Short mmCIF file of C-alpha atoms in Angstrom, two decimals:
data_model
loop_
_atom_site.label_atom_id
_atom_site.label_comp_id
_atom_site.label_asym_id
_atom_site.label_seq_id
_atom_site.Cartn_x
_atom_site.Cartn_y
_atom_site.Cartn_z
CA MET L 1 -12.75 108.80 124.52
CA GLN L 2 -14.25 107.53 127.83
CA GLN L 3 -15.73 111.03 128.41
CA LYS L 4 -17.37 110.96 124.98
CA ILE L 5 -18.91 107.54 125.70
CA TYR L 6 -20.10 108.73 129.11
CA GLN L 7 -21.87 111.74 127.51
CA LEU L 8 -23.46 109.48 124.93
CA PHE L 9 -24.81 107.19 127.62
CA ARG L 10 -25.97 110.14 129.71
CA LYS L 11 -27.97 111.88 126.99
CA LEU L 12 -29.55 109.03 125.03
CA PRO L 13 -31.22 106.51 127.45
CA SER L 14 -34.56 108.36 127.41
CA VAL L 15 -34.64 108.34 123.62
CA LEU L 16 -33.94 104.62 123.42
CA MET L 17 -36.23 103.91 126.40
CA ALA L 18 -39.06 105.48 124.44
CA ALA L 19 -38.43 103.10 121.60
CA VAL L 20 -37.78 99.96 123.61
CA PHE L 21 -40.60 100.16 126.16
CA LEU L 22 -43.50 100.66 123.86
CA VAL L 23 -47.23 101.16 124.43
CA GLY L 24 -48.08 98.74 121.66
CA CYS L 25 -46.56 97.23 118.52
CA ALA L 26 -47.99 96.23 115.13
CA ASP L 27 -47.16 96.95 111.56
CA SER L 28 -49.77 97.90 108.97
CA THR L 29 -50.43 94.29 108.14
CA GLY L 30 -50.67 93.16 111.82
CA SER L 31 -48.01 90.50 111.26
CA ALA L 32 -45.28 92.00 113.47
CA PRO L 33 -44.86 90.29 116.81
CA ALA L 34 -46.30 92.09 119.78
CA LEU L 35 -43.93 93.81 122.18
CA PRO L 36 -44.62 94.21 125.89
CA SER L 37 -46.77 97.22 126.61
CA ARG L 38 -45.81 97.28 130.30
CA LEU L 39 -42.65 96.80 132.22
CA ILE L 40 -43.12 95.28 135.64
CA ALA L 41 -40.27 96.37 137.86
CA PRO L 42 -38.83 93.80 140.31
CA LYS L 43 -39.58 93.87 144.04
CA PHE L 44 -36.63 94.10 146.37
CA LYS L 45 -36.52 92.70 149.86
CA VAL L 46 -33.74 93.60 152.29
CA GLY L 47 -31.54 90.61 152.99
CA ASP L 48 -28.28 88.95 151.99
CA ASP L 49 -29.89 87.54 148.85
CA PRO L 50 -28.11 88.60 145.60
CA ALA L 51 -31.39 90.20 144.44
CA TRP L 52 -30.72 92.89 147.11
CA THR L 53 -26.93 92.89 147.42
CA GLY L 54 -25.93 92.14 143.87
CA LYS L 55 -23.17 89.89 145.17
CA ARG L 56 -21.82 87.22 142.90
CA ASP L 57 -20.62 83.81 144.07
CA GLY L 58 -17.17 84.11 145.60
CA GLU L 59 -17.07 87.93 145.31
CA PRO L 60 -15.19 89.65 148.20
CA ILE L 61 -17.10 91.86 150.69
CA VAL L 62 -15.87 95.37 151.51
CA ALA L 63 -18.30 96.22 154.31
CA GLN L 64 -21.45 95.14 156.11
CA VAL L 65 -24.47 97.18 157.19
CA SER L 66 -26.67 95.47 159.75
CA GLY L 67 -25.24 92.16 158.61
CA ILE L 68 -26.00 92.85 154.94
CA PRO L 69 -22.85 92.57 152.79
CA ILE L 70 -21.68 95.24 150.36
CA PRO L 71 -19.81 93.37 147.54
CA GLU L 72 -16.56 94.60 146.03
CA GLY L 73 -18.17 95.22 142.62
CA ARG L 74 -20.53 97.77 144.03
CA TYR L 75 -17.64 99.68 145.60
CA LEU L 76 -15.57 99.51 142.41
CA ARG L 77 -18.44 100.91 140.35
CA ALA L 78 -18.72 103.84 142.80
CA LEU L 79 -14.96 104.48 142.53
CA LYS L 80 -15.15 104.42 138.82
CA SER L 81 -18.00 106.96 138.66
CA ALA L 82 -16.40 109.31 141.26
CA ALA L 83 -14.52 112.41 140.35
CA SER L 84 -10.78 112.06 139.73
CA GLY L 85 -8.83 112.42 142.94
CA SER L 86 -11.71 111.44 145.24
CA ASP L 87 -10.75 109.86 148.57
CA PRO L 88 -11.48 106.09 148.31
CA ARG L 89 -12.48 106.03 152.00
CA MET L 90 -15.06 108.74 151.47
CA ILE L 91 -16.43 106.86 148.51
CA LEU L 92 -16.85 103.74 150.66
CA ASP L 93 -18.57 105.85 153.33
CA GLU L 94 -21.01 107.08 150.67
CA VAL L 95 -21.77 103.51 149.53
CA VAL L 96 -22.36 102.47 153.17
CA ALA L 97 -24.61 105.51 153.68
CA ASP L 98 -26.67 104.63 150.62
CA GLU L 99 -27.11 101.08 151.95
CA MET L 100 -28.23 102.45 155.36
CA ILE L 101 -30.76 104.74 153.68
CA ALA L 102 -32.14 101.94 151.54
CA GLN L 103 -32.52 99.66 154.52
CA GLN L 104 -34.21 102.35 156.56
CA ALA L 105 -36.58 103.05 153.72
CA ALA L 106 -37.55 99.40 153.66
CA PHE L 107 -37.98 99.40 157.48
CA VAL L 108 -40.41 102.34 157.49
CA SER L 109 -42.35 101.19 154.42
CA PRO L 110 -45.77 99.96 155.57
CA GLU L 111 -45.98 97.63 152.58
CA GLY L 112 -42.81 95.81 153.48
CA PRO L 113 -41.07 95.05 150.15
CA LEU L 114 -39.68 97.93 148.10
CA ARG L 115 -40.91 98.53 144.59
CA ALA L 116 -38.35 100.04 142.23
CA SER L 117 -39.41 103.07 140.24
CA VAL L 118 -40.33 101.83 136.76
CA SER L 119 -38.70 104.85 135.10
CA VAL L 120 -35.44 104.33 137.08
CA TYR L 121 -35.44 100.61 136.23
CA GLN L 122 -36.10 101.40 132.56
CA ARG L 123 -33.17 103.79 132.47
CA ALA L 124 -30.92 101.19 134.06
CA LEU L 125 -31.93 98.59 131.50
CA VAL L 126 -31.43 101.01 128.60
CA SER L 127 -28.02 102.08 129.88
CA ARG L 128 -27.06 98.41 130.19
CA LEU L 129 -28.26 97.80 126.61
CA LEU L 130 -26.27 100.73 125.34
CA ARG L 131 -23.14 99.53 127.03
CA GLU L 132 -23.51 96.02 125.67
CA ARG L 133 -24.17 97.12 122.12
CA LEU L 134 -21.80 100.09 121.90
CA VAL L 135 -18.90 99.00 124.16
CA GLU L 136 -18.83 95.40 125.17
CA VAL L 137 -19.57 93.79 121.79
CA PHE L 138 -18.45 96.64 119.55
CA HIS L 139 -14.77 97.55 119.24
CA PRO L 140 -12.64 99.43 116.77
CA ASP L 141 -11.94 96.21 114.93
CA ASP L 142 -15.65 95.77 114.37
CA VAL L 143 -16.25 99.09 112.53
CA PRO L 144 -17.62 98.12 109.03
CA ILE L 145 -15.34 98.89 106.10
CA ALA L 146 -18.07 100.98 104.49
CA ASP L 147 -17.96 103.41 107.41
CA LEU L 148 -14.15 103.54 107.26
CA GLN L 149 -14.33 104.29 103.54
CA VAL L 150 -16.55 107.33 104.24
CA ALA L 151 -14.04 108.70 106.75
CA PHE L 152 -11.07 107.90 104.46
CA SER L 153 -12.70 109.81 101.62
CA ASN L 154 -12.09 113.02 103.56
CA PRO L 155 -8.79 114.46 102.19
CA GLN L 156 -7.73 115.53 105.65
CA VAL L 157 -8.00 111.90 106.84
CA SER L 158 -6.52 110.20 103.74
CA GLY L 159 -3.75 112.85 103.64
CA LYS L 160 -2.46 111.57 106.98
CA PHE L 161 -1.60 108.29 105.32
CA ASN L 162 -0.61 109.67 101.89
CA HIS L 163 1.92 112.49 101.88
CA ALA L 164 5.37 113.45 100.72
CA ARG L 165 8.31 113.90 103.12
CA LEU L 166 7.24 116.43 105.79
CA PHE L 167 9.60 118.83 107.54
CA THR L 168 9.07 121.03 110.60
CA ILE L 169 11.72 123.80 110.69
CA GLN L 170 12.69 126.12 113.49
CA ASP L 171 14.39 129.14 111.84
CA TYR L 172 16.61 131.87 113.31
CA GLN L 173 16.31 134.63 110.71
CA TRP L 174 18.04 137.90 109.76
CA ILE L 175 15.59 139.51 107.32
CA CYS L 176 16.79 142.25 104.94
CA CYS L 177 13.97 142.60 102.37
CA GLY L 178 10.70 141.18 101.15
CA GLY L 179 12.17 138.80 98.60
CA ASP L 180 10.83 140.78 95.57
CA ALA L 181 13.05 142.57 93.08
CA LYS L 182 11.89 146.07 94.07
CA SER L 183 12.36 145.88 97.84
CA CYS L 184 15.62 143.90 97.60
CA ALA L 185 17.09 146.53 95.25
CA ALA L 186 16.99 149.23 97.95
CA PRO L 187 20.42 150.71 98.76
CA ASP L 188 20.38 149.56 102.39
CA VAL L 189 19.75 145.85 101.55
CA GLU L 190 23.25 144.76 100.56
CA PRO L 191 24.82 146.37 103.72
CA CYS L 192 22.14 144.47 105.70
CA PHE L 193 23.23 141.17 104.09
CA SER L 194 26.92 142.00 104.82
CA GLU L 195 26.28 142.76 108.49
CA GLY L 196 24.01 139.77 108.82
CA THR L 197 26.53 137.37 107.34
CA ILE L 198 29.05 138.31 110.07
CA ALA L 199 26.53 138.24 112.89
CA MET L 200 24.79 134.99 111.87
CA SER L 201 28.12 133.24 111.28
CA ALA L 202 29.16 134.16 114.84
CA LEU L 203 25.80 132.90 116.10
CA ARG L 204 26.15 129.60 114.23
CA GLU L 205 29.55 129.07 115.93
CA ALA L 206 27.98 129.85 119.32
CA LEU L 207 25.26 127.27 118.74
CA ASP L 208 27.88 124.61 118.25
CA LEU L 209 29.34 125.46 121.66
CA ASP L 210 25.96 125.74 123.43
CA THR L 211 23.40 123.80 121.47
CA PRO L 212 19.85 124.41 122.86
CA GLU L 213 17.04 121.85 122.99
CA SER L 214 14.27 122.22 120.39
CA GLU L 215 11.74 123.64 122.93
CA ASP L 216 14.27 126.27 124.08
CA ILE L 217 15.12 127.64 120.58
CA PRO L 218 12.25 130.16 120.44
CA LEU L 219 12.92 131.24 124.04
CA LEU L 220 16.55 132.24 123.37
CA VAL L 221 15.93 134.88 120.68
CA GLU L 222 16.40 137.78 123.11
CA LYS L 223 19.60 136.27 124.39
CA TRP L 224 21.11 135.86 120.88
CA GLN L 225 19.99 139.37 119.81
CA ALA L 226 22.93 140.69 121.78
CA MET L 227 25.09 139.02 119.10
CA ALA L 228 22.71 139.51 116.15
CA PRO L 229 20.45 142.57 116.76
CA ARG L 230 18.04 141.89 113.83
CA LEU L 231 17.51 138.28 114.82
CA ALA L 232 13.92 136.94 114.53
CA TYR L 233 12.35 133.49 114.85
CA GLN L 234 9.84 131.53 112.78
CA GLU L 235 8.53 127.91 112.79
CA TYR L 236 7.07 126.44 109.66
CA ASP L 237 6.31 123.22 107.77
CA PHE L 238 6.77 122.15 104.19
CA ALA L 239 6.42 118.98 102.09
CA TYR L 240 9.14 117.70 99.78
CA ASP L 241 8.73 115.25 96.85
CA ASP L 242 11.83 112.98 96.88
CA GLU L 243 11.15 111.61 93.42
CA ARG L 244 10.77 114.98 91.72
CA GLN L 245 13.08 116.76 94.17
CA MET L 246 10.73 119.69 94.60
CA GLN L 247 8.46 121.25 97.17
CA ARG L 248 4.81 120.34 97.35
CA GLY L 249 1.89 122.44 98.61
CA SER L 250 0.29 125.79 98.15
CA ILE L 251 2.94 127.74 100.10
CA LEU L 252 6.48 127.47 98.69
CA PHE L 253 9.67 128.49 100.54
CA ASP L 254 12.97 129.75 99.21
CA ASP L 255 14.83 126.99 97.32
CA ASN L 256 18.08 127.55 99.23
CA VAL L 257 16.26 127.10 102.51
CA VAL L 258 14.51 123.95 101.31
CA ARG L 259 17.71 122.35 100.00
CA ALA L 260 19.52 123.05 103.23
CA ALA L 261 16.70 121.58 105.34
CA VAL L 262 16.52 118.40 103.17
CA ALA L 263 20.29 117.91 103.60
CA THR L 264 20.12 118.28 107.41
CA PRO L 265 19.38 115.29 109.71
CA GLU L 266 16.41 115.48 112.04
CA GLY L 267 17.30 117.05 115.35
CA ARG L 268 20.24 119.03 114.02
CA PHE L 269 21.04 122.59 112.94
CA ALA L 270 22.02 123.11 109.31
CA GLU L 271 25.78 123.14 109.00
CA LYS L 272 26.04 126.59 107.46
CA VAL L 273 24.17 129.87 107.46
CA VAL L 274 21.81 129.91 104.48
CA ARG L 275 21.21 132.99 102.33
CA SER L 276 17.77 133.30 100.83
CA GLY L 277 16.10 136.00 98.86
CA PHE L 278 14.84 137.50 102.08
CA GLY L 279 17.86 137.36 104.35
CA LEU L 280 20.00 134.84 106.31
CA HIS L 281 18.85 131.71 108.11
CA ILE L 282 20.09 129.28 110.76
CA MET L 283 17.69 126.36 110.56
CA TYR L 284 16.96 123.50 112.97
CA VAL L 285 15.12 120.42 111.61
CA LYS L 286 12.70 119.87 114.45
CA GLU L 287 10.91 116.85 112.84
CA MET L 288 11.01 114.90 109.62
CA LEU L 289 8.31 112.46 108.61
CA PRO L 290 9.15 110.07 105.81
CA PRO L 291 6.80 109.81 102.82
CA VAL L 292 3.81 107.52 103.21
CA ARG L 293 1.51 105.82 100.74
CA LYS L 294 -1.10 103.72 102.42
CA GLY L 295 -4.76 102.85 101.84
CA LEU L 296 -7.56 101.05 103.65
CA ASP L 297 -6.02 97.74 102.68
CA ALA L 298 -3.38 98.38 105.42
CA PRO L 299 -4.65 97.04 108.80
CA GLU L 300 -2.91 99.82 110.77
CA VAL L 301 -4.77 102.43 108.71
CA ARG L 302 -8.17 100.88 109.37
CA LEU L 303 -7.41 100.56 113.07
CA ASP L 304 -6.11 104.16 113.34
CA ILE L 305 -9.23 105.57 111.71
CA ALA L 306 -11.57 103.38 113.72
CA GLU L 307 -9.95 104.39 117.03
CA PHE L 308 -9.82 108.14 116.27
CA PHE L 309 -13.48 108.34 115.14
CA PHE L 310 -14.75 105.58 117.37
CA ALA L 311 -17.28 107.77 119.25
CA ARG L 312 -18.86 108.72 115.98
CA PHE L 313 -19.01 105.12 114.82
CA GLN L 314 -20.70 104.23 118.13
CA GLN L 315 -23.35 106.98 117.49
CA LYS L 316 -23.95 105.64 113.98
CA ARG L 317 -24.38 102.13 115.38
CA LEU L 318 -26.95 103.50 117.86
CA ILE L 319 -28.84 105.27 115.11
CA ASP L 320 -28.83 102.17 112.97
CA TYR L 321 -30.45 100.37 115.88
CA LEU L 322 -32.93 103.16 116.63
CA VAL L 323 -34.37 103.12 113.12
CA THR L 324 -35.52 99.58 113.71
CA LEU L 325 -37.56 100.69 116.74
CA ILE L 326 -39.04 104.11 116.17
CA PRO L 327 -40.99 105.85 113.38
CA PHE L 328 -38.39 107.70 111.31
CA GLU L 329 -40.47 110.23 109.40
CA PRO L 330 -40.18 113.01 112.06
CA PHE L 331 -36.40 112.54 112.34
CA ARG L 332 -34.43 113.74 109.36
CA MET L 333 -31.29 112.46 110.93
CA LEU L 334 -32.59 108.88 110.66
CA LYS L 335 -34.00 108.92 107.13
CA GLY L 336 -30.67 108.14 105.45
CA ALA L 337 -30.26 105.02 107.54
CA VAL L 338 -33.58 103.47 106.54
CA PRO L 339 -33.62 101.24 103.39
CA LYS L 340 -35.91 102.46 100.64
CA GLY L 341 -39.23 100.71 100.22
CA SER L 342 -42.95 101.15 100.61
CA ARG L 343 -44.38 102.30 103.88
CA ALA L 344 -46.13 99.02 104.23
CA GLU L 345 -42.75 97.23 104.41
CA ARG L 346 -41.56 99.42 107.27
CA PRO L 347 -42.49 98.71 110.92
CA ARG L 348 -44.83 101.08 112.73
CA TYR L 349 -44.86 101.53 116.46
CA ASP L 350 -46.75 103.54 119.03
CA VAL L 351 -44.05 105.35 120.89
CA VAL L 352 -43.74 107.81 123.72
CA LEU L 353 -40.91 110.20 122.91
CA TYR L 354 -39.09 112.79 124.95
CA PRO L 355 -38.30 115.69 122.64
CA GLU L 356 -36.32 117.68 125.20
CA THR L 357 -34.03 114.75 125.78
CA MET L 358 -33.54 114.21 122.04
CA THR L 359 -32.68 117.93 121.63
CA GLU L 360 -30.13 117.71 124.43
CA ALA L 361 -28.60 114.63 122.87
CA LEU L 362 -28.25 116.31 119.47
CA GLU L 363 -26.77 119.46 121.07
CA ALA L 364 -24.23 117.38 122.96
CA ASP L 365 -23.30 115.50 119.79
CA ALA L 366 -22.74 118.84 118.02
CA ARG L 367 -20.52 120.10 120.80
CA LEU L 368 -18.45 116.90 120.61
CA LYS L 369 -17.95 117.33 116.91
CA GLU L 370 -16.77 120.90 117.35
CA LYS L 371 -14.17 119.75 119.93
CA GLU L 372 -12.85 116.85 117.87
CA PRO L 373 -10.18 117.51 115.27
CA ILE L 374 -10.88 116.06 111.83
#
């Protein structure tokens, strides 16, 4: 999640900067308050003043460069933005080096005080605004119920909180036919079942003496084939309706297999070898999830959805804010967020936009959605 938020911050400041720092502002009636048309960046002077060091009252110092302190917060921010596994000492050296370069730049400047780049300062302010609005004052608990309802309307989402009993089965199989009347009537099928009954019964006894862990079951097929030459392995899931005592879903399994699985505790092998229409089975119940019936009235459901899709809710919050700042007609993605009304009722602004940055932001958002499971 932190990576998603980082990418959101990295791609969108220029878009929001174009909307916040405007050339001029007035609606069609001239009644809208004027916004600043220029941003005057602060002047920095080398010294131990907080305007240069950023040091807060009582904040510890991690280093000094020519008597100028480097506060702990600056070092911690550098650590946080560094790659995983970076040497903390090397990060401190880089912070010290940056301070030395900044002081030297101030020393050689004929004008004396440094003037921050307006574009750099704008980006810093926009990034700070994004962090405040999307992280510091916006948490999963703050996601509006209307947004949660949209997510919950997706059957794949609501199905997580509304389902019958779910089983995950690991199945050692001895297959003799395809389960249909024609293939199972072949003359070699019944001898296959007879041989399999002996071999799989012996294997079931061996499993009682040397019971494997769940993750090892598929890895031991070759070992057990010395005892049961036609042994195969399959893992599958099915849903079972306890009230109606029947399977649910589009893919239905043999009734004998299902009944044996339902009667077996989670984390155990079925007590006996099961004969199906296809062959013989030794089943292990890998996982069993009890039936669930929950809606958005359950606090844990709301929180689960809000946390899982939080990056998307942050993006929507950003777009909702953007539509109050920039003209929406050129942006189809923003039209749905703007209330209906006459053009005279909607604010108009003169804005400098950066199309390349907007394109990069949309492409990054598309890549995130492709990576996220629904």
